[in-house]
Structure formats: C-alpha cells, structure tokens
PDB file of C-alpha atoms and ligand atoms in Angstrom:
ATOM      1  CA  MET K 239       0.000   0.000   0.000  1.00 96.00           C
ATOM      2  CA  LEU K 240       1.051   3.583  -0.617  1.00 97.00           C
ATOM      3  CA  VAL K 241       1.765   5.382   2.675  1.00 97.00           C
ATOM      4  CA  ASN K 242       3.072   8.724   3.914  1.00 96.00           C
ATOM      5  CA  THR K 243       6.819   8.530   4.550  1.00 97.00           C
ATOM      6  CA  LYS K 244       6.459  10.320   7.891  1.00 97.00           C
ATOM      7  CA  ASP K 245       4.106   7.636   9.255  1.00 97.00           C
ATOM      8  CA  MET K 246       6.444   4.931   7.985  1.00 98.00           C
ATOM      9  CA  LEU K 247       9.449   6.512   9.722  1.00 98.00           C
ATOM     10  CA  ILE K 248       7.662   7.182  13.000  1.00 98.00           C
ATOM     11  CA  ASN K 249       6.854   3.458  13.125  1.00 97.00           C
ATOM     12  CA  ALA K 250      10.520   2.717  12.411  1.00 98.00           C
ATOM     13  CA  GLN K 251      11.566   5.120  15.184  1.00 97.00           C
ATOM     14  CA  LYS K 252       9.294   3.337  17.674  1.00 97.00           C
ATOM     15  CA  GLY K 253      10.447  -0.095  16.506  1.00 97.00           C
ATOM     16  CA  LYS K 254      14.151   0.869  16.290  1.00 97.00           C
ATOM     17  CA  TYR K 255      14.631  -0.392  12.763  1.00 98.00           C
ATOM     18  CA  GLY K 256      15.691   1.265   9.513  1.00 98.00           C
ATOM     19  CA  VAL K 257      13.847   1.553   6.208  1.00 98.00           C
ATOM     20  CA  ALA K 258      15.741   1.401   2.914  1.00 98.00           C
ATOM     21  CA  ALA K 259      15.284   4.312   0.526  1.00 98.00           C
ATOM     22  CA  PHE K 260      16.445   3.035  -2.841  1.00 98.00           C
ATOM     23  CA  ASN K 261      17.298   5.517  -5.552  1.00 96.00           C
ATOM     24  CA  VAL K 262      15.558   4.447  -8.736  1.00 96.00           C
ATOM     25  CA  TYR K 263      15.992   5.360 -12.379  1.00 89.00           C
ATOM     26  CA  SER K 264      13.814   2.909 -14.305  1.00 93.00           C
ATOM     27  CA  LEU K 265      10.927   0.469 -14.129  1.00 95.00           C
ATOM     28  CA  GLU K 266      13.357  -2.345 -13.258  1.00 96.00           C
ATOM     29  CA  THR K 267      14.853  -0.539 -10.268  1.00 97.00           C
ATOM     30  CA  VAL K 268      11.352   0.134  -8.884  1.00 98.00           C
ATOM     31  CA  GLN K 269      10.250  -3.458  -9.485  1.00 98.00           C
ATOM     32  CA  ALA K 270      13.387  -4.789  -7.794  1.00 98.00           C
ATOM     33  CA  ALA K 271      12.895  -2.588  -4.710  1.00 98.00           C
ATOM     34  CA  ILE K 272       9.222  -3.491  -4.241  1.00 98.00           C
ATOM     35  CA  ARG K 273       9.782  -7.162  -4.956  1.00 98.00           C
ATOM     36  CA  VAL K 274      12.580  -7.377  -2.356  1.00 98.00           C
ATOM     37  CA  ALA K 275      10.512  -5.486   0.231  1.00 98.00           C
ATOM     38  CA  GLU K 276       7.616  -7.899  -0.312  1.00 98.00           C
ATOM     39  CA  GLN K 277       9.898 -10.920  -0.018  1.00 98.00           C
ATOM     40  CA  GLU K 278      11.404  -9.597   3.215  1.00 98.00           C
ATOM     41  CA  ASP K 279       8.088  -8.203   4.478  1.00 98.00           C
ATOM     42  CA  THR K 280       9.480  -4.727   5.172  1.00 98.00           C
ATOM     43  CA  PRO K 281       8.419  -1.212   4.175  1.00 98.00           C
ATOM     44  CA  VAL K 282      10.417   0.476   1.406  1.00 98.00           C
ATOM     45  CA  ILE K 283      10.941   3.998   0.072  1.00 98.00           C
ATOM     46  CA  ILE K 284      11.220   4.604  -3.662  1.00 98.00           C
ATOM     47  CA  ALA K 285      13.406   7.685  -4.140  1.00 98.00           C
ATOM     48  CA  LEU K 286      13.775   9.711  -7.318  1.00 98.00           C
ATOM     49  CA  GLY K 287      16.366  12.503  -7.325  1.00 96.00           C
ATOM     50  CA  GLU K 288      15.711  15.936  -8.744  1.00 97.00           C
ATOM     51  CA  ARG K 289      18.822  15.432 -10.874  1.00 94.00           C
ATOM     52  CA  TYR K 290      16.823  12.960 -13.022  1.00 94.00           C
ATOM     53  CA  PHE K 291      13.985  15.394 -13.712  1.00 96.00           C
ATOM     54  CA  PRO K 292      15.482  16.506 -17.055  1.00 95.00           C
ATOM     55  CA  THR K 293      15.458  12.933 -18.395  1.00 94.00           C
ATOM     56  CA  VAL K 294      12.498  11.277 -16.608  1.00 95.00           C
ATOM     57  CA  ASP K 295       8.803  11.902 -17.302  1.00 96.00           C
ATOM     58  CA  VAL K 296       8.172  12.731 -13.638  1.00 97.00           C
ATOM     59  CA  GLU K 297       4.360  12.692 -13.810  1.00 98.00           C
ATOM     60  CA  GLY K 298       4.309   9.381 -15.685  1.00 97.00           C
ATOM     61  CA  PHE K 299       6.917   7.900 -13.361  1.00 97.00           C
ATOM     62  CA  ALA K 300       4.998   8.965 -10.247  1.00 98.00           C
ATOM     63  CA  ALA K 301       1.758   7.481 -11.609  1.00 98.00           C
ATOM     64  CA  MET K 302       3.555   4.205 -12.284  1.00 97.00           C
ATOM     65  CA  VAL K 303       5.177   4.004  -8.847  1.00 98.00           C
ATOM     66  CA  ARG K 304       1.937   4.950  -7.101  1.00 98.00           C
ATOM     67  CA  ALA K 305       0.036   2.213  -8.954  1.00 98.00           C
ATOM     68  CA  MET K 306       2.705  -0.363  -8.077  1.00 98.00           C
ATOM     69  CA  ALA K 307       2.767   0.834  -4.450  1.00 98.00           C
ATOM     70  CA  GLU K 308      -1.019   0.533  -4.095  1.00 97.00           C
ATOM     71  CA  LYS K 309      -0.787  -3.068  -5.229  1.00 97.00           C
ATOM     72  CA  ALA K 310       2.152  -3.983  -2.973  1.00 98.00           C
ATOM     73  CA  SER K 311       1.640  -6.134   0.110  1.00 98.00           C
ATOM     74  CA  VAL K 312       3.996  -3.913   2.172  1.00 98.00           C
ATOM     75  CA  PRO K 313       4.040  -0.139   2.884  1.00 98.00           C
ATOM     76  CA  VAL K 314       5.692   1.777   0.019  1.00 98.00           C
ATOM     77  CA  SER K 315       6.277   5.516  -0.249  1.00 98.00           C
ATOM     78  CA  LEU K 316       7.463   7.720  -3.093  1.00 98.00           C
ATOM     79  CA  HIS K 317      10.115  10.253  -2.110  1.00 98.00           C
ATOM     80  CA  LEU K 318      11.787  13.136  -3.933  1.00 98.00           C
ATOM     81  CA  ASP K 319      15.514  12.935  -3.143  1.00 97.00           C
ATOM     82  CA  HIS K 320      17.872  15.957  -3.005  1.00 95.00           C
ATOM     83  CA  ALA K 321      15.774  18.739  -4.504  1.00 97.00           C
ATOM     84  CA  TYR K 322      17.402  22.149  -4.687  1.00 96.00           C
ATOM     85  CA  GLU K 323      14.636  23.966  -6.566  1.00 96.00           C
ATOM     86  CA  LYS K 324      11.221  24.945  -5.234  1.00 96.00           C
ATOM     87  CA  GLU K 325       9.726  24.218  -8.684  1.00 97.00           C
ATOM     88  CA  SER K 326      10.777  20.551  -8.400  1.00 98.00           C
ATOM     89  CA  ILE K 327       9.195  20.279  -4.952  1.00 98.00           C
ATOM     90  CA  ILE K 328       5.894  21.703  -6.237  1.00 98.00           C
ATOM     91  CA  ARG K 329       6.003  19.401  -9.239  1.00 98.00           C
ATOM     92  CA  ALA K 330       6.545  16.354  -7.007  1.00 98.00           C
ATOM     93  CA  ILE K 331       3.718  17.403  -4.681  1.00 98.00           C
ATOM     94  CA  ARG K 332       1.381  17.871  -7.652  1.00 98.00           C
ATOM     95  CA  CYS K 333       2.017  14.388  -8.976  1.00 96.00           C
ATOM     96  CA  GLY K 334       1.545  12.628  -5.652  1.00 97.00           C
ATOM     97  CA  PHE K 335       4.938  12.061  -4.057  1.00 98.00           C
ATOM     98  CA  SER K 336       4.586  11.003  -0.393  1.00 96.00           C
ATOM     99  CA  SER K 337       7.540  13.105   0.745  1.00 98.00           C
ATOM    100  CA  VAL K 338      10.138  15.544  -0.547  1.00 98.00           C
ATOM    101  CA  MET K 339      13.698  16.331   0.462  1.00 98.00           C
ATOM    102  CA  PHE K 340      14.665  19.954   0.237  1.00 97.00           C
ATOM    103  CA  ASP K 341      18.444  20.175   0.257  1.00 94.00           C
ATOM    104  CA  GLY K 342      19.375  23.666   1.413  1.00 92.00           C
ATOM    105  CA  SER K 343      22.671  22.428   2.841  1.00 86.00           C
ATOM    106  CA  THR K 344      24.672  24.597   0.442  1.00 85.00           C
ATOM    107  CA  HIS K 345      23.170  27.738   2.012  1.00 90.00           C
ATOM    108  CA  PRO K 346      24.245  29.345   5.306  1.00 90.00           C
ATOM    109  CA  LEU K 347      22.171  28.024   8.234  1.00 90.00           C
ATOM    110  CA  GLU K 348      19.817  31.027   8.484  1.00 93.00           C
ATOM    111  CA  GLU K 349      19.018  30.909   4.778  1.00 94.00           C
ATOM    112  CA  ASN K 350      18.615  27.122   4.873  1.00 93.00           C
ATOM    113  CA  ILE K 351      16.103  27.592   7.731  1.00 95.00           C
ATOM    114  CA  ARG K 352      14.164  30.272   5.851  1.00 97.00           C
ATOM    115  CA  LEU K 353      13.941  28.268   2.619  1.00 96.00           C
ATOM    116  CA  THR K 354      13.169  24.953   4.332  1.00 97.00           C
ATOM    117  CA  LYS K 355      10.427  26.527   6.466  1.00 98.00           C
ATOM    118  CA  GLU K 356       8.740  27.881   3.359  1.00 97.00           C
ATOM    119  CA  ILE K 357       8.913  24.482   1.614  1.00 97.00           C
ATOM    120  CA  THR K 358       7.637  22.690   4.719  1.00 98.00           C
ATOM    121  CA  GLU K 359       4.607  24.972   5.025  1.00 98.00           C
ATOM    122  CA  ILE K 360       3.654  24.357   1.387  1.00 97.00           C
ATOM    123  CA  ALA K 361       4.239  20.585   1.539  1.00 98.00           C
ATOM    124  CA  HIS K 362       2.305  20.165   4.769  1.00 98.00           C
ATOM    125  CA  MET K 363      -0.704  21.929   3.265  1.00 97.00           C
ATOM    126  CA  ALA K 364      -0.695  19.169   0.638  1.00 97.00           C
ATOM    127  CA  GLY K 365      -0.216  16.370   3.202  1.00 97.00           C
ATOM    128  CA  VAL K 366       3.342  15.690   2.009  1.00 98.00           C
ATOM    129  CA  SER K 367       6.143  15.193   4.525  1.00 98.00           C
ATOM    130  CA  VAL K 368       9.538  16.884   4.317  1.00 98.00           C
ATOM    131  CA  GLU K 369      13.150  15.836   4.810  1.00 98.00           C
ATOM    132  CA  ALA K 370      15.908  18.401   5.088  1.00 95.00           C
ATOM    133  CA  GLU K 371      19.642  18.309   5.655  1.00 91.00           C
ATOM    134  CA  ILE K 372      22.166  20.255   7.625  1.00 88.00           C
ATOM    135  CA  GLY K 373      25.800  19.445   7.352  1.00 84.00           C
ATOM    136  CA  SER K 374      26.924  18.099   3.998  1.00 79.00           C
ATOM    137  CA  LEU K 375      28.135  14.721   2.727  1.00 82.00           C
ATOM    138  CA  ALA K 376      31.416  14.432   0.898  1.00 79.00           C
ATOM    139  CA  LYS K 377      31.413  12.621  -2.425  1.00 83.00           C
ATOM    140  CA  GLY K 378      33.133   9.232  -2.693  1.00 84.00           C
ATOM    141  CA  ALA K 379      33.702   7.007  -5.720  1.00 85.00           C
ATOM    142  CA  PHE K 380      31.070   6.172  -8.365  1.00 84.00           C
ATOM    143  CA  SER K 381      28.536   8.607  -6.919  1.00 82.00           C
ATOM    144  CA  ASP K 382      25.978  10.413  -9.066  1.00 80.00           C
ATOM    145  CA  GLU K 383      25.354  13.141  -6.459  1.00 79.00           C
ATOM    146  CA  GLU K 384      26.594  16.715  -6.137  1.00 77.00           C
ATOM    147  CA  GLU K 385      29.944  17.303  -4.424  1.00 75.00           C
ATOM    148  CA  GLY K 386      29.485  18.205  -0.742  1.00 79.00           C
ATOM    149  CA  THR K 387      31.790  19.771   1.822  1.00 80.00           C
ATOM    150  CA  GLY K 388      31.905  16.889   4.292  1.00 81.00           C
ATOM    151  CA  THR K 389      30.866  19.232   7.115  1.00 87.00           C
ATOM    152  CA  LEU K 390      29.384  17.196   9.989  1.00 91.00           C
ATOM    153  CA  THR K 391      26.049  18.162  11.573  1.00 91.00           C
ATOM    154  CA  ASP K 392      26.264  20.342  14.658  1.00 93.00           C
ATOM    155  CA  PRO K 393      23.695  19.113  17.256  1.00 95.00           C
ATOM    156  CA  GLU K 394      22.690  22.583  18.453  1.00 95.00           C
ATOM    157  CA  SER K 395      22.183  23.792  14.878  1.00 94.00           C
ATOM    158  CA  ALA K 396      20.140  20.652  14.180  1.00 95.00           C
ATOM    159  CA  LYS K 397      17.915  21.386  17.194  1.00 96.00           C
ATOM    160  CA  ALA K 398      17.319  24.994  16.129  1.00 96.00           C
ATOM    161  CA  PHE K 399      16.781  23.925  12.523  1.00 96.00           C
ATOM    162  CA  VAL K 400      14.103  21.370  13.386  1.00 97.00           C
ATOM    163  CA  GLU K 401      12.305  23.707  15.795  1.00 97.00           C
ATOM    164  CA  GLN K 402      12.239  26.586  13.343  1.00 97.00           C
ATOM    165  CA  THR K 403      11.429  24.735  10.112  1.00 97.00           C
ATOM    166  CA  GLY K 404       8.921  22.091  11.252  1.00 97.00           C
ATOM    167  CA  VAL K 405      10.522  19.402   9.036  1.00 98.00           C
ATOM    168  CA  ASP K 406       9.408  15.805   9.548  1.00 98.00           C
ATOM    169  CA  PHE K 407      12.752  14.012   9.307  1.00 97.00           C
ATOM    170  CA  LEU K 408      16.322  15.207   9.233  1.00 96.00           C
ATOM    171  CA  ALA K 409      19.374  14.016   7.327  1.00 95.00           C
ATOM    172  CA  ALA K 410      22.404  14.188   9.597  1.00 92.00           C
ATOM    173  CA  ALA K 411      25.957  14.242   8.258  1.00 91.00           C
ATOM    174  CA  ILE K 412      28.027  11.965  10.518  1.00 91.00           C
ATOM    175  CA  GLY K 413      30.828  10.948   8.175  1.00 89.00           C
ATOM    176  CA  THR K 414      29.121   8.762   5.569  1.00 89.00           C
ATOM    177  CA  VAL K 415      29.720   9.741   1.940  1.00 87.00           C
ATOM    178  CA  HIS K 416      27.695   9.708  -1.258  1.00 90.00           C
ATOM    179  CA  GLY K 417      29.086   6.802  -3.269  1.00 91.00           C
ATOM    180  CA  MET K 418      31.793   4.362  -2.185  1.00 90.00           C
ATOM    181  CA  TYR K 419      34.376   5.214   0.501  1.00 85.00           C
ATOM    182  CA  GLN K 420      37.894   6.017  -0.560  1.00 87.00           C
ATOM    183  CA  GLY K 421      39.895   4.904   2.450  1.00 84.00           C
ATOM    184  CA  GLU K 422      38.620   3.918   5.877  1.00 82.00           C
ATOM    185  CA  PRO K 423      35.090   5.204   6.686  1.00 84.00           C
ATOM    186  CA  LYS K 424      35.001   7.473   9.742  1.00 87.00           C
ATOM    187  CA  ILE K 425      31.427   7.314  11.018  1.00 88.00           C
ATOM    188  CA  ASP K 426      30.796   9.393  14.149  1.00 92.00           C
ATOM    189  CA  ILE K 427      28.150   7.448  16.089  1.00 95.00           C
ATOM    190  CA  GLU K 428      28.877   9.496  19.212  1.00 95.00           C
ATOM    191  CA  LEU K 429      27.899  12.663  17.312  1.00 95.00           C
ATOM    192  CA  LEU K 430      24.720  10.956  16.112  1.00 95.00           C
ATOM    193  CA  GLY K 431      23.880  10.133  19.741  1.00 96.00           C
ATOM    194  CA  ARG K 432      24.259  13.805  20.659  1.00 96.00           C
ATOM    195  CA  ILE K 433      21.993  14.841  17.764  1.00 96.00           C
ATOM    196  CA  GLN K 434      19.396  12.265  18.837  1.00 96.00           C
ATOM    197  CA  GLN K 435      19.393  13.708  22.359  1.00 96.00           C
ATOM    198  CA  VAL K 436      18.258  17.128  21.125  1.00 97.00           C
ATOM    199  CA  VAL K 437      16.206  16.235  18.026  1.00 96.00           C
ATOM    200  CA  ASP K 438      13.117  14.078  18.476  1.00 95.00           C
ATOM    201  CA  ILE K 439      12.087  13.565  14.820  1.00 97.00           C
ATOM    202  CA  PRO K 440      13.258  10.514  12.798  1.00 97.00           C
ATOM    203  CA  LEU K 441      16.821  10.822  11.485  1.00 97.00           C
ATOM    204  CA  VAL K 442      18.095   9.927   8.030  1.00 96.00           C
ATOM    205  CA  LEU K 443      21.443   8.544   6.902  1.00 95.00           C
ATOM    206  CA  HIS K 444      22.566   9.253   3.361  1.00 93.00           C
ATOM    207  CA  GLY K 445      25.362   7.151   1.930  1.00 90.00           C
ATOM    208  CA  GLY K 446      24.354   3.594   2.842  1.00 87.00           C
ATOM    209  CA  SER K 447      26.598   2.059   0.173  1.00 89.00           C
ATOM    210  CA  GLY K 448      29.816   0.612   1.567  1.00 88.00           C
ATOM    211  CA  THR K 449      29.080   1.666   5.158  1.00 89.00           C
ATOM    212  CA  PRO K 450      30.276  -1.080   7.557  1.00 91.00           C
ATOM    213  CA  GLU K 451      27.350  -3.174   8.789  1.00 94.00           C
ATOM    214  CA  GLU K 452      28.254  -2.678  12.436  1.00 94.00           C
ATOM    215  CA  LYS K 453      28.140   1.107  11.975  1.00 94.00           C
ATOM    216  CA  VAL K 454      24.748   0.825  10.285  1.00 95.00           C
ATOM    217  CA  ARG K 455      23.382  -1.178  13.230  1.00 96.00           C
ATOM    218  CA  GLU K 456      24.782   1.339  15.708  1.00 96.00           C
ATOM    219  CA  ALA K 457      23.337   4.227  13.698  1.00 96.00           C
ATOM    220  CA  ILE K 458      19.875   2.630  13.756  1.00 97.00           C
ATOM    221  CA  GLN K 459      20.152   2.222  17.535  1.00 96.00           C
ATOM    222  CA  SER K 460      20.990   5.964  17.688  1.00 95.00           C
ATOM    223  CA  GLY K 461      17.884   7.135  15.859  1.00 95.00           C
ATOM    224  CA  ILE K 462      18.476   6.537  12.140  1.00 97.00           C
ATOM    225  CA  THR K 463      15.215   5.355  10.538  1.00 98.00           C
ATOM    226  CA  LYS K 464      15.781   5.908   6.797  1.00 97.00           C
ATOM    227  CA  ILE K 465      18.945   4.885   5.012  1.00 97.00           C
ATOM    228  CA  ASN K 466      19.558   5.943   1.418  1.00 96.00           C
ATOM    229  CA  VAL K 467      21.119   3.384  -0.884  1.00 96.00           C
ATOM    230  CA  ASN K 468      22.157   4.192  -4.417  1.00 94.00           C
ATOM    231  CA  THR K 469      25.670   3.380  -5.616  1.00 93.00           C
ATOM    232  CA  GLU K 470      26.024  -0.287  -4.581  1.00 95.00           C
ATOM    233  CA  VAL K 471      22.801  -1.177  -6.402  1.00 95.00           C
ATOM    234  CA  SER K 472      23.903   0.698  -9.508  1.00 94.00           C
ATOM    235  CA  MET K 473      27.304  -1.001  -9.408  1.00 94.00           C
ATOM    236  CA  ALA K 474      25.737  -4.467  -9.115  1.00 94.00           C
ATOM    237  CA  ALA K 475      23.606  -3.826 -12.199  1.00 93.00           C
ATOM    238  CA  VAL K 476      26.371  -2.296 -14.278  1.00 92.00           C
ATOM    239  CA  SER K 477      29.053  -4.850 -13.401  1.00 90.00           C
ATOM    240  CA  HIS K 478      26.586  -7.606 -14.194  1.00 87.00           C
ATOM    241  CA  LEU K 479      25.866  -6.053 -17.570  1.00 86.00           C
ATOM    242  CA  GLN K 480      29.591  -5.733 -18.304  1.00 87.00           C
ATOM    243  CA  THR K 481      30.229  -9.476 -17.868  1.00 81.00           C
ATOM    244  CA  TYR K 482      27.027 -10.174 -19.728  1.00 75.00           C
ATOM    245  CA  PHE K 483      28.055  -8.246 -22.816  1.00 76.00           C
ATOM    246  CA  GLU K 484      31.529  -9.784 -22.804  1.00 81.00           C
ATOM    247  CA  ASN K 485      30.148 -13.310 -22.830  1.00 71.00           C
ATOM    248  CA  LYS K 486      27.052 -13.259 -24.963  1.00 67.00           C
ATOM    249  CA  ASP K 487      26.022 -12.640 -28.510  1.00 75.00           C
ATOM    250  CA  MET K 488      23.412 -10.040 -29.378  1.00 79.00           C
ATOM    251  CA  MET K 489      20.606 -10.411 -26.814  1.00 81.00           C
ATOM    252  CA  HIS K 490      17.118  -9.012 -26.799  1.00 86.00           C
ATOM    253  CA  LEU K 491      16.771  -5.879 -24.678  1.00 87.00           C
ATOM    254  CA  SER K 492      13.903  -7.379 -22.669  1.00 91.00           C
ATOM    255  CA  THR K 493      16.210 -10.184 -21.491  1.00 88.00           C
ATOM    256  CA  VAL K 494      18.971  -7.735 -20.636  1.00 87.00           C
ATOM    257  CA  MET K 495      16.636  -5.554 -18.570  1.00 91.00           C
ATOM    258  CA  GLU K 496      15.205  -8.531 -16.716  1.00 93.00           C
ATOM    259  CA  ASP K 497      18.694  -9.766 -15.943  1.00 92.00           C
ATOM    260  CA  MET K 498      19.684  -6.329 -14.699  1.00 93.00           C
ATOM    261  CA  GLN K 499      16.773  -6.411 -12.266  1.00 96.00           C
ATOM    262  CA  ARG K 500      17.792  -9.848 -10.996  1.00 96.00           C
ATOM    263  CA  ALA K 501      21.328  -8.558 -10.391  1.00 95.00           C
ATOM    264  CA  MET K 502      20.049  -5.700  -8.223  1.00 97.00           C
ATOM    265  CA  GLU K 503      17.713  -7.736  -6.031  1.00 98.00           C
ATOM    266  CA  PRO K 504      20.276  -9.595  -3.856  1.00 97.00           C
ATOM    267  CA  VAL K 505      22.088  -6.320  -3.101  1.00 97.00           C
ATOM    268  CA  MET K 506      18.834  -4.620  -2.152  1.00 98.00           C
ATOM    269  CA  ALA K 507      17.838  -7.643  -0.041  1.00 98.00           C
ATOM    270  CA  LYS K 508      21.147  -7.455   1.839  1.00 97.00           C
ATOM    271  CA  PHE K 509      20.405  -3.857   2.833  1.00 97.00           C
ATOM    272  CA  VAL K 510      16.747  -4.452   3.649  1.00 98.00           C
ATOM    273  CA  ARG K 511      17.640  -7.329   5.995  1.00 98.00           C
ATOM    274  CA  LEU K 512      20.459  -5.374   7.646  1.00 97.00           C
ATOM    275  CA  PHE K 513      18.218  -2.333   8.255  1.00 98.00           C
ATOM    276  CA  ALA K 514      15.368  -4.501   9.569  1.00 97.00           C
ATOM    277  CA  GLY K 515      17.768  -6.074  12.092  1.00 94.00           C
ATOM    278  CA  LYS K 516      17.415  -9.528  10.542  1.00 86.00           C
TER     279      LYS K 516
HETATM  280 ZN1   ZN N 818      21.968  11.949  -0.377  1.00 53.76          ZN
END
C-alpha cells in the first residue's frame, strides 16, 4: 500500500529499525525494490532525485510508482531525493509524491532555515512530509550526487533547525559519503547520539553504500530510521551487464533488462535485511 513517509518513519523510530530508501531510475529498479521489500516483508521507500527530472517523465513515473505501491503487500512511499529547486518540490507534490527532500545544505544556516520553512509549510498543506539536511556529505567514488563539503552536523544547529522549520525528518551528516568510501570510513556514532538527544524527529542517513554493517546497526540504535542506498545497487547492475556483454552474442533488450533487475535484487535484499535487524 502507498503510505506517507512520515508515518512509515515514526513506526521505524518506535520499533528501532531502519527503512531502505532506494534511488531508482527505471521500471526495473522500482520493481526490484518493491519485490525485495515484499519478499522480506518490510516497508520500502522509492526515491527519485531531482537530478533525473530533465530525463524522466516525472508525472508518468509517479503514476507508475503509485500504482505499483497501491498493489504492494507492504508499505511503500514515493520520495523526492535531493531537490534544490522549489519548482521541483511543487512538481513532485502535484504528482503525488509522499515526501520531498529539500536540500538547502549549500546555504548558510539562516538561509537554509528560511527556505526549508517555506517548503515545509507548502508541503504540509498538501499532506506531504519533508526531509531536510544540515551538514553536507562528501562525495566518494562512483557517486551520481553533487559534491558536498563533508561538514558534519552540529547538534545545536540541528535542534534549532528542526524547531524553526517544522521538518518531519532530518538528514544528519556523521561521516558517511555519497558513493563508495575512498579509504577507511570514519562514522561518528557518538555525534549521532548527541543529535538524537536534542532532536526528536526521525533521522536519516545518506550514503548507505559501503558503510560497515556494524556502523549501520549502531546508527539505527541511535535514531536513524531511513537509510539511502544508491551506488552499490547501480554497481551491481552495471558490473553484471559488463560481464554479460563480454560473454554473450546479441541479446534481446527485454532479457537484458530482466537480468539487470535480478542482479540488483540480492544487493537490495542485503540492505533491507540489515536495516530490519534480521
Ligand atoms: Zn543523499
């Protein structure tokens, strides 16, 4: 069933488990995410980034995901990931996204608060929940995201930000990166604990790919309810396709796409089970 992301994450907060937010780019990535969630009997978030708006028919895509979510046996929500433009947020709200992320992390704190508050007021009027970010993730290898500064989230700023903007869930920067780590990951669980002490809304971890499993478990125990996963799933699909094309003669595209989906599913299942504490 299609649900509001906020309700899904409040349940996760109470139950101390994490929900996977998979970045999707095609029918196959959506099918893989929902299929895995159904197999593991967990909720799942389908996330489309603003950066794909130029190449994706957003209205058509939203209608497709919503129809698939309604039919699913588990809670599914449709989330707009990393939106920098108000126009994208409005567009997502109009075509039925369950939640939107406004990323004002490139702005100074005061400006981020002002912009996020405005977005939150609009989204809430439409019954759509809002994620925001303070601090900024650095960019690792094979990422398709914008370059960030790697600035960690300051707990007192996070507290003020949440109080003044009314956002529903907050992305905290604690040392994870977008993409794969280059060198040893330095994940600051102690900082996350301090953020959790002063912020009572569900917390979000971007940069699930490559993060050590023990750190993920600790992060969930310290208030993380939504974990974004992008790069590892993309890499599984692409590396599978590379071996596929080396070894086979001309194949039909339908077979290739189906195979790509099958290559993504075990990676998604690994994350879903880890986040669910299985
Ligand atoms: Zn992100």
